[in-house]
mmCIF file of N, CA, C and O in Angstrom:
data_model
loop_
_atom_site.group_PDB
_atom_site.id
_atom_site.type_symbol
_atom_site.label_atom_id
_atom_site.label_comp_id
_atom_site.label_asym_id
_atom_site.label_seq_id
_atom_site.Cartn_x
_atom_site.Cartn_y
_atom_site.Cartn_z
ATOM 1 N N MET A 272 -1.093 -21.021 31.400
ATOM 2 C CA MET A 272 0.347 -21.050 31.765
ATOM 3 C C MET A 272 0.872 -20.077 32.473
ATOM 4 O O MET A 272 1.829 -19.884 33.200
ATOM 5 N N ALA A 273 0.599 -18.591 31.796
ATOM 6 C CA ALA A 273 0.846 -17.579 32.453
ATOM 7 C C ALA A 273 0.264 -17.437 33.947
ATOM 8 O O ALA A 273 1.355 -16.625 34.722
ATOM 9 N N ALA A 274 -0.634 -17.878 34.372
ATOM 10 C CA ALA A 274 -1.182 -17.843 35.646
ATOM 11 C C ALA A 274 -0.278 -18.318 36.548
ATOM 12 O O ALA A 274 0.371 -18.181 37.713
ATOM 13 N N VAL A 275 0.222 -19.766 35.884
ATOM 14 C CA VAL A 275 1.202 -20.578 36.902
ATOM 15 C C VAL A 275 2.446 -20.076 36.903
ATOM 16 O O VAL A 275 3.275 -19.769 38.335
ATOM 17 N N SER A 276 3.041 -19.527 35.949
ATOM 18 C CA SER A 276 4.310 -18.589 35.815
ATOM 19 C C SER A 276 4.215 -17.433 36.881
ATOM 20 O O SER A 276 5.360 -16.985 37.849
ATOM 21 N N GLY A 277 3.202 -17.008 36.696
ATOM 22 C CA GLY A 277 2.994 -15.379 37.700
ATOM 23 C C GLY A 277 2.787 -15.878 39.183
ATOM 24 O O GLY A 277 3.425 -15.397 40.087
ATOM 25 N N ALA A 278 2.023 -17.086 39.196
ATOM 26 C CA ALA A 278 2.271 -17.502 40.800
ATOM 27 C C ALA A 278 3.229 -17.804 41.469
ATOM 28 O O ALA A 278 3.379 -17.829 42.538
ATOM 29 N N LEU A 279 4.137 -18.579 40.462
ATOM 30 C CA LEU A 279 5.681 -18.963 40.987
ATOM 31 C C LEU A 279 6.571 -17.885 41.274
ATOM 32 O O LEU A 279 7.128 -17.927 42.263
ATOM 33 N N TYR A 280 6.293 -16.653 40.628
ATOM 34 C CA TYR A 280 6.948 -15.386 40.529
ATOM 35 C C TYR A 280 6.689 -14.532 41.555
ATOM 36 O O TYR A 280 7.508 -13.798 42.034
ATOM 37 N N LEU A 281 5.497 -14.786 42.166
ATOM 38 C CA LEU A 281 4.611 -13.839 42.927
ATOM 39 C C LEU A 281 5.592 -13.821 44.480
ATOM 40 O O LEU A 281 6.159 -12.641 44.832
ATOM 41 N N PRO A 282 5.999 -14.849 45.163
ATOM 42 C CA PRO A 282 6.654 -14.808 46.110
ATOM 43 C C PRO A 282 8.013 -14.252 46.023
ATOM 44 O O PRO A 282 8.518 -13.009 46.896
ATOM 45 N N VAL A 283 8.656 -14.499 45.052
ATOM 46 C CA VAL A 283 10.059 -13.833 44.640
ATOM 47 C C VAL A 283 9.939 -12.224 44.308
ATOM 48 O O VAL A 283 10.617 -11.403 44.971
ATOM 49 N N GLY A 284 8.921 -11.615 43.805
ATOM 50 C CA GLY A 284 8.610 -10.710 43.600
ATOM 51 C C GLY A 284 8.580 -9.808 45.036
ATOM 52 O O GLY A 284 9.023 -8.940 44.828
ATOM 53 N N ALA A 285 7.706 -10.469 45.446
ATOM 54 C CA ALA A 285 7.231 -9.654 46.930
ATOM 55 C C ALA A 285 8.145 -9.450 47.780
ATOM 56 O O ALA A 285 8.611 -8.678 48.543
ATOM 57 N N TRP A 286 9.270 -10.527 47.723
ATOM 58 C CA TRP A 286 10.465 -10.666 48.725
ATOM 59 C C TRP A 286 11.263 -9.521 48.088
ATOM 60 O O TRP A 286 11.852 -8.784 48.877
ATOM 61 N N VAL A 287 11.600 -9.231 46.791
ATOM 62 C CA VAL A 287 12.560 -8.214 46.159
ATOM 63 C C VAL A 287 11.641 -6.709 46.538
ATOM 64 O O VAL A 287 12.471 -5.832 47.012
ATOM 65 N N LEU A 288 10.567 -6.567 46.357
ATOM 66 C CA LEU A 288 10.267 -5.572 46.467
ATOM 67 C C LEU A 288 10.073 -5.118 48.117
ATOM 68 O O LEU A 288 10.047 -3.885 48.427
ATOM 69 N N TRP A 289 9.893 -6.117 48.856
ATOM 70 C CA TRP A 289 10.010 -5.765 50.405
ATOM 71 C C TRP A 289 11.299 -5.566 50.689
ATOM 72 O O TRP A 289 11.534 -4.253 51.794
ATOM 73 N N HIS A 290 12.282 -5.715 50.296
ATOM 74 C CA HIS A 290 13.806 -5.476 50.509
ATOM 75 C C HIS A 290 14.266 -4.621 49.876
ATOM 76 O O HIS A 290 15.513 -3.941 50.420
ATOM 77 N N HIS A 291 13.770 -4.282 48.641
ATOM 78 C CA HIS A 291 14.453 -3.249 47.656
ATOM 79 C C HIS A 291 13.330 -2.257 47.459
ATOM 80 O O HIS A 291 12.868 -2.606 46.366
ATOM 81 N N ARG A 292 12.784 -1.615 48.227
ATOM 82 C CA ARG A 292 11.486 -0.355 47.936
ATOM 83 C C ARG A 292 11.986 0.299 46.534
ATOM 84 O O ARG A 292 12.902 0.985 46.509
ATOM 85 N N PRO A 293 11.087 0.281 45.544
ATOM 86 C CA PRO A 293 11.160 0.802 44.352
ATOM 87 C C PRO A 293 10.777 2.517 44.450
ATOM 88 O O PRO A 293 10.298 2.985 45.153
ATOM 89 N N THR A 294 11.751 3.298 43.559
ATOM 90 C CA THR A 294 11.455 4.534 43.674
ATOM 91 C C THR A 294 10.268 5.058 43.032
ATOM 92 O O THR A 294 9.739 4.149 42.095
ATOM 93 N N PRO A 295 9.431 5.883 42.955
ATOM 94 C CA PRO A 295 8.636 6.511 42.184
ATOM 95 C C PRO A 295 8.993 6.737 40.728
ATOM 96 O O PRO A 295 8.297 6.078 39.736
ATOM 97 N N THR A 296 10.143 7.070 40.362
ATOM 98 C CA THR A 296 10.584 7.076 39.010
ATOM 99 C C THR A 296 10.628 5.533 38.533
ATOM 100 O O THR A 296 10.380 5.399 37.385
ATOM 101 N N ALA A 297 11.404 4.937 39.545
ATOM 102 C CA ALA A 297 11.671 3.365 38.682
ATOM 103 C C ALA A 297 10.094 2.872 38.319
ATOM 104 O O ALA A 297 9.924 2.080 37.506
ATOM 105 N N LEU A 298 9.123 3.013 39.218
ATOM 106 C CA LEU A 298 7.681 2.549 39.084
ATOM 107 C C LEU A 298 6.911 3.180 37.882
ATOM 108 O O LEU A 298 6.818 2.459 37.174
ATOM 109 N N GLY A 299 7.493 4.614 37.875
ATOM 110 C CA GLY A 299 6.877 5.120 36.674
ATOM 111 C C GLY A 299 7.492 4.512 35.366
ATOM 112 O O GLY A 299 6.714 4.437 34.285
ATOM 113 N N ARG A 300 8.749 4.535 35.393
ATOM 114 C CA ARG A 300 9.501 3.799 34.356
ATOM 115 C C ARG A 300 8.980 2.473 33.616
ATOM 116 O O ARG A 300 8.729 2.058 32.802
ATOM 117 N N ALA A 301 8.738 1.838 34.910
ATOM 118 C CA ALA A 301 7.848 0.575 34.998
ATOM 119 C C ALA A 301 6.811 0.222 34.013
ATOM 120 O O ALA A 301 6.533 -0.393 33.224
ATOM 121 N N LEU A 302 6.134 1.056 34.340
ATOM 122 C CA LEU A 302 4.568 1.288 33.846
ATOM 123 C C LEU A 302 4.471 1.580 32.217
ATOM 124 O O LEU A 302 4.218 0.881 31.758
ATOM 125 N N VAL A 303 5.566 2.538 32.057
ATOM 126 C CA VAL A 303 5.798 2.999 30.547
ATOM 127 C C VAL A 303 6.219 1.816 29.802
ATOM 128 O O VAL A 303 5.951 1.461 28.567
ATOM 129 N N ALA A 304 7.540 1.221 30.540
ATOM 130 C CA ALA A 304 7.743 0.044 29.724
ATOM 131 C C ALA A 304 6.712 -1.213 29.407
ATOM 132 O O ALA A 304 6.706 -1.690 28.138
ATOM 133 N N GLY A 305 5.968 -1.294 30.422
ATOM 134 C CA GLY A 305 4.909 -2.367 30.368
ATOM 135 C C GLY A 305 3.996 -2.057 29.185
ATOM 136 O O GLY A 305 3.571 -2.847 28.222
ATOM 137 N N VAL A 306 3.708 -0.677 28.993
ATOM 138 C CA VAL A 306 2.664 -0.263 28.192
ATOM 139 C C VAL A 306 3.235 -0.400 26.912
ATOM 140 O O VAL A 306 2.850 -0.585 25.704
ATOM 141 N N LEU A 307 4.565 0.261 26.545
ATOM 142 C CA LEU A 307 5.174 0.244 25.107
ATOM 143 C C LEU A 307 5.552 -1.292 24.960
ATOM 144 O O LEU A 307 5.386 -1.286 23.855
ATOM 145 N N SER A 308 5.938 -2.140 25.906
ATOM 146 C CA SER A 308 6.194 -3.327 25.377
ATOM 147 C C SER A 308 4.873 -4.297 25.031
ATOM 148 O O SER A 308 4.906 -5.428 24.492
ATOM 149 N N SER A 309 3.776 -3.956 25.536
ATOM 150 C CA SER A 309 2.309 -4.813 25.162
ATOM 151 C C SER A 309 1.223 -3.993 24.701
ATOM 152 O O SER A 309 0.785 -4.571 23.594
ATOM 153 N N ALA A 310 0.877 -3.217 25.213
ATOM 154 C CA ALA A 310 -0.377 -2.207 24.644
ATOM 155 C C ALA A 310 0.053 -1.775 23.297
ATOM 156 O O ALA A 310 -0.949 -1.828 22.472
ATOM 157 N N VAL A 311 0.906 -0.996 22.951
ATOM 158 C CA VAL A 311 1.383 -0.733 21.666
ATOM 159 C C VAL A 311 1.376 -1.529 20.605
ATOM 160 O O VAL A 311 0.835 -1.256 19.581
ATOM 161 N N PRO A 312 1.943 -2.640 20.787
ATOM 162 C CA PRO A 312 2.069 -3.530 19.452
ATOM 163 C C PRO A 312 0.971 -4.245 19.444
ATOM 164 O O PRO A 312 0.311 -4.408 18.304
ATOM 165 N N PHE A 313 0.050 -4.673 20.316
ATOM 166 C CA PHE A 313 -1.212 -5.227 20.289
ATOM 167 C C PHE A 313 -2.227 -4.135 19.628
ATOM 168 O O PHE A 313 -2.819 -4.572 18.608
ATOM 169 N N LEU A 314 -2.101 -2.751 19.907
ATOM 170 C CA LEU A 314 -2.890 -2.041 19.043
ATOM 171 C C LEU A 314 -2.652 -1.640 17.774
ATOM 172 O O LEU A 314 -3.268 -1.657 16.758
ATOM 173 N N ALA A 315 -1.054 -1.711 17.434
ATOM 174 C CA ALA A 315 -0.694 -1.699 16.160
ATOM 175 C C ALA A 315 -1.080 -2.681 15.240
ATOM 176 O O ALA A 315 -1.379 -2.654 14.171
ATOM 177 N N ASP A 316 -0.883 -4.331 15.883
ATOM 178 C CA ASP A 316 -1.241 -5.125 15.059
ATOM 179 C C ASP A 316 -3.000 -5.196 14.825
ATOM 180 O O ASP A 316 -3.311 -5.416 13.806
ATOM 181 N N LEU A 317 -3.564 -4.691 15.669
ATOM 182 C CA LEU A 317 -5.214 -4.767 15.349
ATOM 183 C C LEU A 317 -5.425 -3.475 14.286
ATOM 184 O O LEU A 317 -6.439 -3.754 13.318
ATOM 185 N N LEU A 318 -4.737 -2.538 14.285
ATOM 186 C CA LEU A 318 -4.974 -1.719 13.145
ATOM 187 C C LEU A 318 -4.360 -2.187 11.851
ATOM 188 O O LEU A 318 -5.322 -1.750 10.657
ATOM 189 N N ALA A 319 -3.487 -2.739 11.878
ATOM 190 C CA ALA A 319 -2.604 -3.192 10.893
ATOM 191 C C ALA A 319 -3.947 -4.201 10.165
ATOM 192 O O ALA A 319 -3.816 -4.537 8.870
ATOM 193 N N LEU A 320 -4.323 -5.151 11.115
ATOM 194 C CA LEU A 320 -5.277 -6.075 10.504
ATOM 195 C C LEU A 320 -6.326 -5.672 9.598
ATOM 196 O O LEU A 320 -6.890 -6.198 8.947
ATOM 197 N N ARG A 321 -6.826 -4.376 10.406
ATOM 198 C CA ARG A 321 -7.821 -3.789 9.616
ATOM 199 C C ARG A 321 -7.670 -3.501 8.334
ATOM 200 O O ARG A 321 -8.488 -3.214 7.387
ATOM 201 N N ARG A 322 -6.182 -2.947 7.885
ATOM 202 C CA ARG A 322 -5.936 -2.429 6.679
ATOM 203 C C ARG A 322 -5.367 -3.334 5.708
ATOM 204 O O ARG A 322 -5.336 -3.290 4.559
ATOM 205 N N VAL A 323 -4.770 -4.306 6.283
ATOM 206 C CA VAL A 323 -4.055 -5.332 5.369
ATOM 207 C C VAL A 323 -4.991 -6.547 5.063
ATOM 208 O O VAL A 323 -5.783 -7.403 6.282
ATOM 209 N N PRO A 324 -4.884 -7.169 3.720
ATOM 210 C CA PRO A 324 -5.843 -8.615 3.713
ATOM 211 C C PRO A 324 -5.292 -9.694 4.857
ATOM 212 O O PRO A 324 -3.977 -9.726 5.040
ATOM 213 N N ALA A 325 -5.977 -10.279 5.248
ATOM 214 C CA ALA A 325 -5.994 -11.458 6.301
ATOM 215 C C ALA A 325 -4.771 -12.419 6.008
ATOM 216 O O ALA A 325 -4.189 -12.748 6.889
ATOM 217 N N HIS A 326 -4.626 -12.612 4.623
ATOM 218 C CA HIS A 326 -3.877 -13.680 4.025
ATOM 219 C C HIS A 326 -2.211 -13.264 4.438
ATOM 220 O O HIS A 326 -1.619 -13.748 4.216
ATOM 221 N N PHE A 327 -2.206 -11.640 3.965
ATOM 222 C CA PHE A 327 -0.825 -11.472 4.292
ATOM 223 C C PHE A 327 -0.630 -11.103 5.753
ATOM 224 O O PHE A 327 0.709 -10.746 5.898
ATOM 225 N N PHE A 328 -1.482 -11.029 6.604
ATOM 226 C CA PHE A 328 -1.117 -10.475 8.167
ATOM 227 C C PHE A 328 -0.171 -11.252 8.537
ATOM 228 O O PHE A 328 0.925 -11.245 9.177
ATOM 229 N N GLY A 329 -0.354 -12.990 8.312
ATOM 230 C CA GLY A 329 0.500 -13.834 8.704
ATOM 231 C C GLY A 329 2.016 -13.527 8.349
ATOM 232 O O GLY A 329 2.915 -13.856 9.251
ATOM 233 N N VAL A 330 2.414 -13.295 7.166
ATOM 234 C CA VAL A 330 3.702 -12.997 6.597
ATOM 235 C C VAL A 330 4.228 -11.767 7.161
ATOM 236 O O VAL A 330 5.447 -11.809 7.913
ATOM 237 N N PHE A 331 3.402 -10.786 7.599
ATOM 238 C CA PHE A 331 3.929 -9.493 8.142
ATOM 239 C C PHE A 331 4.204 -9.691 9.551
ATOM 240 O O PHE A 331 5.395 -9.297 10.238
ATOM 241 N N MET A 332 3.367 -10.814 10.530
ATOM 242 C CA MET A 332 3.737 -11.198 11.881
ATOM 243 C C MET A 332 4.983 -11.925 11.648
ATOM 244 O O MET A 332 5.662 -11.932 12.692
ATOM 245 N N SER A 333 5.746 -12.729 10.728
ATOM 246 C CA SER A 333 6.513 -13.740 10.627
ATOM 247 C C SER A 333 7.663 -12.706 10.662
ATOM 248 O O SER A 333 8.924 -13.002 10.637
ATOM 249 N N VAL A 334 7.887 -11.381 10.274
ATOM 250 C CA VAL A 334 8.743 -10.398 9.797
ATOM 251 C C VAL A 334 9.352 -10.016 11.304
ATOM 252 O O VAL A 334 10.381 -9.624 11.487
ATOM 253 N N ASN A 335 8.273 -10.285 12.224
ATOM 254 C CA ASN A 335 8.589 -9.790 13.726
ATOM 255 C C ASN A 335 10.012 -10.271 14.330
ATOM 256 O O ASN A 335 10.949 -9.075 14.674
ATOM 257 N N PRO A 336 10.247 -11.575 14.272
ATOM 258 C CA PRO A 336 11.764 -11.818 14.717
ATOM 259 C C PRO A 336 12.893 -11.512 13.736
ATOM 260 O O PRO A 336 13.768 -10.831 14.378
ATOM 261 N N VAL A 337 12.317 -10.989 12.724
ATOM 262 C CA VAL A 337 13.893 -10.095 11.634
ATOM 263 C C VAL A 337 13.939 -8.963 12.411
ATOM 264 O O VAL A 337 14.939 -8.565 12.571
ATOM 265 N N VAL A 338 12.762 -8.039 12.658
ATOM 266 C CA VAL A 338 12.995 -6.855 12.932
ATOM 267 C C VAL A 338 13.557 -6.722 14.355
ATOM 268 O O VAL A 338 14.360 -5.946 14.831
ATOM 269 N N ALA A 339 13.069 -7.747 15.305
ATOM 270 C CA ALA A 339 13.761 -7.899 16.363
ATOM 271 C C ALA A 339 15.193 -8.130 16.436
ATOM 272 O O ALA A 339 15.837 -7.600 17.296
ATOM 273 N N ALA A 340 15.771 -8.949 15.809
ATOM 274 C CA ALA A 340 17.022 -9.536 15.724
ATOM 275 C C ALA A 340 17.947 -8.136 15.095
ATOM 276 O O ALA A 340 19.110 -7.625 15.574
ATOM 277 N N LEU A 341 17.217 -7.434 14.220
ATOM 278 C CA LEU A 341 17.986 -5.976 13.618
ATOM 279 C C LEU A 341 18.025 -4.987 14.769
ATOM 280 O O LEU A 341 19.080 -4.400 14.894
ATOM 281 N N VAL A 342 17.083 -4.976 15.610
ATOM 282 C CA VAL A 342 16.817 -3.936 16.666
ATOM 283 C C VAL A 342 17.971 -4.328 17.627
ATOM 284 O O VAL A 342 18.701 -3.456 18.167
ATOM 285 N N GLY A 343 17.879 -5.494 17.834
ATOM 286 C CA GLY A 343 18.923 -6.301 18.920
ATOM 287 C C GLY A 343 20.435 -5.974 18.578
ATOM 288 O O GLY A 343 21.168 -5.184 19.322
ATOM 289 N N MET A 344 20.796 -5.918 17.135
ATOM 290 C CA MET A 344 22.079 -5.669 16.586
ATOM 291 C C MET A 344 22.259 -4.240 16.822
ATOM 292 O O MET A 344 23.243 -3.751 17.104
ATOM 293 N N ALA A 345 21.400 -3.270 16.380
ATOM 294 C CA ALA A 345 21.643 -1.963 16.482
ATOM 295 C C ALA A 345 21.684 -1.296 17.461
ATOM 296 O O ALA A 345 22.307 -0.383 17.899
ATOM 297 N N VAL A 346 20.655 -1.694 18.508
ATOM 298 C CA VAL A 346 20.502 -0.876 19.921
ATOM 299 C C VAL A 346 21.546 -1.656 21.019
ATOM 300 O O VAL A 346 22.040 -0.730 21.648
ATOM 301 N N LEU A 347 21.411 -2.794 20.732
ATOM 302 C CA LEU A 347 21.891 -3.703 22.120
ATOM 303 C C LEU A 347 23.270 -4.338 21.659
ATOM 304 O O LEU A 347 24.018 -4.710 22.615
ATOM 305 N N GLY A 348 23.569 -4.188 20.423
ATOM 306 C CA GLY A 348 24.923 -5.100 20.176
ATOM 307 C C GLY A 348 25.079 -6.530 20.048
ATOM 308 O O GLY A 348 25.968 -7.086 20.256
ATOM 309 N N GLN A 349 23.666 -6.973 20.148
ATOM 310 C CA GLN A 349 23.475 -8.564 20.123
ATOM 311 C C GLN A 349 23.421 -8.937 18.699
ATOM 312 O O GLN A 349 23.415 -8.331 17.977
ATOM 313 N N HIS A 350 24.234 -10.495 18.705
ATOM 314 C CA HIS A 350 24.174 -10.898 17.164
ATOM 315 C C HIS A 350 23.660 -12.266 17.091
ATOM 316 O O HIS A 350 24.243 -12.973 18.328
ATOM 317 N N LEU A 351 23.065 -12.477 16.353
ATOM 318 C CA LEU A 351 22.528 -13.948 16.332
ATOM 319 C C LEU A 351 23.439 -14.786 15.626
ATOM 320 O O LEU A 351 24.161 -14.342 14.549
ATOM 321 N N ASP A 352 23.674 -16.395 16.075
ATOM 322 C CA ASP A 352 24.558 -17.141 15.111
ATOM 323 C C ASP A 352 23.610 -17.632 14.130
ATOM 324 O O ASP A 352 22.460 -17.341 13.920
ATOM 325 N N VAL A 353 24.438 -18.460 13.271
ATOM 326 C CA VAL A 353 23.763 -18.948 12.124
ATOM 327 C C VAL A 353 22.624 -19.824 12.095
ATOM 328 O O VAL A 353 21.772 -19.627 11.425
ATOM 329 N N PRO A 354 22.464 -20.603 13.194
ATOM 330 C CA PRO A 354 21.520 -21.475 13.236
ATOM 331 C C PRO A 354 20.098 -20.649 13.763
ATOM 332 O O PRO A 354 19.119 -21.064 13.401
ATOM 333 N N ALA A 355 20.531 -19.443 14.380
ATOM 334 C CA ALA A 355 19.159 -18.797 14.936
ATOM 335 C C ALA A 355 18.872 -18.002 13.562
ATOM 336 O O ALA A 355 17.713 -17.578 13.604
ATOM 337 N N TRP A 356 19.860 -17.414 12.687
ATOM 338 C CA TRP A 356 19.093 -16.788 11.335
ATOM 339 C C TRP A 356 18.684 -18.054 10.322
ATOM 340 O O TRP A 356 17.428 -17.195 9.905
ATOM 341 N N CYS A 357 18.954 -19.056 10.482
ATOM 342 C CA CYS A 357 18.023 -19.920 9.738
ATOM 343 C C CYS A 357 16.962 -20.195 10.392
ATOM 344 O O CYS A 357 15.923 -20.511 9.656
ATOM 345 N N ALA A 358 16.863 -20.317 11.625
ATOM 346 C CA ALA A 358 15.278 -20.654 11.990
ATOM 347 C C ALA A 358 14.503 -19.123 11.866
ATOM 348 O O ALA A 358 13.125 -19.706 11.716
ATOM 349 N N VAL A 359 15.024 -18.017 11.851
ATOM 350 C CA VAL A 359 14.009 -17.120 11.500
ATOM 351 C C VAL A 359 13.774 -17.220 10.075
ATOM 352 O O VAL A 359 12.891 -16.896 9.580
ATOM 353 N N ALA A 360 14.762 -17.749 9.167
ATOM 354 C CA ALA A 360 14.517 -17.607 7.768
ATOM 355 C C ALA A 360 13.449 -18.632 7.539
ATOM 356 O O ALA A 360 12.374 -18.833 6.504
ATOM 357 N N VAL A 361 13.330 -19.838 8.290
ATOM 358 C CA VAL A 361 12.547 -20.813 7.957
ATOM 359 C C VAL A 361 10.894 -20.499 8.360
ATOM 360 O O VAL A 361 10.248 -20.731 7.878
ATOM 361 N N VAL A 362 10.960 -19.423 9.472
ATOM 362 C CA VAL A 362 9.520 -18.922 9.997
ATOM 363 C C VAL A 362 9.191 -18.492 8.984
ATOM 364 O O VAL A 362 7.865 -18.422 8.405
ATOM 365 N N VAL A 363 9.984 -17.117 8.145
ATOM 366 C CA VAL A 363 9.609 -16.151 7.086
ATOM 367 C C VAL A 363 8.858 -17.286 6.061
ATOM 368 O O VAL A 363 7.996 -16.836 5.492
ATOM 369 N N GLY A 364 9.815 -17.818 5.846
ATOM 370 C CA GLY A 364 9.690 -18.868 4.434
ATOM 371 C C GLY A 364 8.431 -19.685 4.464
ATOM 372 O O GLY A 364 7.716 -19.537 3.212
ATOM 373 N N ALA A 365 8.213 -20.234 5.875
ATOM 374 C CA ALA A 365 7.127 -21.112 5.713
ATOM 375 C C ALA A 365 5.872 -20.264 5.665
ATOM 376 O O ALA A 365 4.962 -20.612 4.896
ATOM 377 N N ASN A 366 5.775 -18.990 6.191
ATOM 378 C CA ASN A 366 4.967 -17.999 6.132
ATOM 379 C C ASN A 366 4.287 -17.755 4.697
ATOM 380 O O ASN A 366 3.345 -17.622 4.364
ATOM 381 N N THR A 367 5.630 -17.362 4.114
ATOM 382 C CA THR A 367 5.388 -16.903 2.903
ATOM 383 C C THR A 367 4.622 -17.938 1.928
ATOM 384 O O THR A 367 4.281 -17.723 0.868
ATOM 385 N N ALA A 368 5.651 -19.030 1.881
ATOM 386 C CA ALA A 368 5.158 -20.271 1.103
ATOM 387 C C ALA A 368 3.600 -20.581 1.214
ATOM 388 O O ALA A 368 2.816 -20.765 0.245
ATOM 389 N N VAL A 369 2.935 -20.470 2.538
ATOM 390 C CA VAL A 369 1.596 -20.792 2.554
ATOM 391 C C VAL A 369 0.866 -19.326 2.040
ATOM 392 O O VAL A 369 -0.254 -19.696 1.375
ATOM 393 N N VAL A 370 1.443 -18.434 2.068
ATOM 394 C CA VAL A 370 0.411 -17.083 1.471
ATOM 395 C C VAL A 370 0.612 -17.281 -0.044
ATOM 396 O O VAL A 370 -0.404 -16.966 -0.752
ATOM 397 N N SER A 371 1.831 -17.863 -0.492
ATOM 398 C CA SER A 371 1.799 -17.925 -2.028
ATOM 399 C C SER A 371 1.186 -18.979 -2.890
ATOM 400 O O SER A 371 0.871 -19.030 -3.790
ATOM 401 N N THR A 372 0.780 -20.134 -2.005
ATOM 402 C CA THR A 372 0.095 -21.241 -2.381
ATOM 403 C C THR A 372 -1.342 -21.133 -2.206
ATOM 404 O O THR A 372 -1.892 -22.376 -2.593
ATOM 405 N N ALA A 373 -1.772 -20.036 -1.371
ATOM 406 C CA ALA A 373 -3.255 -19.792 -1.151
ATOM 407 C C ALA A 373 -3.851 -19.428 -2.602
ATOM 408 O O ALA A 373 -3.293 -18.538 -3.208
ATOM 409 N N HIS A 374 -5.111 -19.862 -2.571
ATOM 410 C CA HIS A 374 -5.934 -19.090 -3.634
ATOM 411 C C HIS A 374 -7.344 -18.794 -3.316
ATOM 412 O O HIS A 374 -7.895 -19.742 -2.005
ATOM 413 N N ARG A 375 -8.102 -18.213 -3.442
ATOM 414 C CA ARG A 375 -9.215 -17.654 -3.216
ATOM 415 C C ARG A 375 -10.357 -18.923 -3.750
ATOM 416 O O ARG A 375 -10.683 -18.999 -4.830
ATOM 417 N N SER A 376 -11.247 -19.292 -2.863
ATOM 418 C CA SER A 376 -12.115 -20.168 -3.416
ATOM 419 C C SER A 376 -13.438 -20.231 -2.235
ATOM 420 O O SER A 376 -13.559 -20.150 -1.294
ATOM 421 N N GLY A 377 -14.511 -19.724 -3.369
ATOM 422 C CA GLY A 377 -15.730 -19.299 -2.538
ATOM 423 C C GLY A 377 -15.615 -18.151 -1.547
ATOM 424 O O GLY A 377 -16.639 -18.431 -0.243
ATOM 425 N N GLY A 378 -15.008 -17.241 -1.701
ATOM 426 C CA GLY A 378 -14.972 -16.126 -0.569
ATOM 427 C C GLY A 378 -13.760 -16.048 0.500
ATOM 428 O O GLY A 378 -13.632 -15.497 1.206
ATOM 429 N N ARG A 379 -13.249 -17.869 0.491
ATOM 430 C CA ARG A 379 -12.430 -17.886 1.506
ATOM 431 C C ARG A 379 -11.087 -17.965 0.808
ATOM 432 O O ARG A 379 -10.977 -18.619 -0.372
ATOM 433 N N TRP A 380 -9.862 -17.875 1.576
ATOM 434 C CA TRP A 380 -8.773 -18.255 1.167
ATOM 435 C C TRP A 380 -8.216 -19.768 1.872
ATOM 436 O O TRP A 380 -8.629 -20.195 3.016
ATOM 437 N N THR A 381 -7.915 -20.565 0.718
ATOM 438 C CA THR A 381 -7.521 -22.238 1.059
ATOM 439 C C THR A 381 -6.110 -22.194 0.533
ATOM 440 O O THR A 381 -5.610 -21.819 -0.002
ATOM 441 N N THR A 382 -5.635 -23.411 1.194
ATOM 442 C CA THR A 382 -4.022 -23.677 0.637
ATOM 443 C C THR A 382 -4.454 -25.048 -0.103
ATOM 444 O O THR A 382 -5.339 -25.599 -0.118
ATOM 445 N N THR A 383 -3.476 -25.176 -1.176
ATOM 446 C CA THR A 383 -3.403 -26.318 -1.931
ATOM 447 C C THR A 383 -2.750 -27.393 -1.456
ATOM 448 O O THR A 383 -1.864 -27.420 -0.638
#
């Protein structure tokens, strides 16, 4: 799906770059933003997965929307409405319920 999206946006991106040439500073900042928004979180997840039991990793990952919402409020002044907070709570609650009902059976974690 990402390839289809990329193919659809390629002509638009080429047109914008052709008519509005980016400065080296803008290209450098775009590179830094790309690395910080993808490579760093991916590396952090891999390092955490090595140190955290696998059955808790899903719960930790489900906290990401909460952190993103709080950062959005603190840094960008964005505020989620009640249905959005409820959706975040459902995701975190579902993952927590799965971990709390799991039990170890024969070396593997299973749910009941």
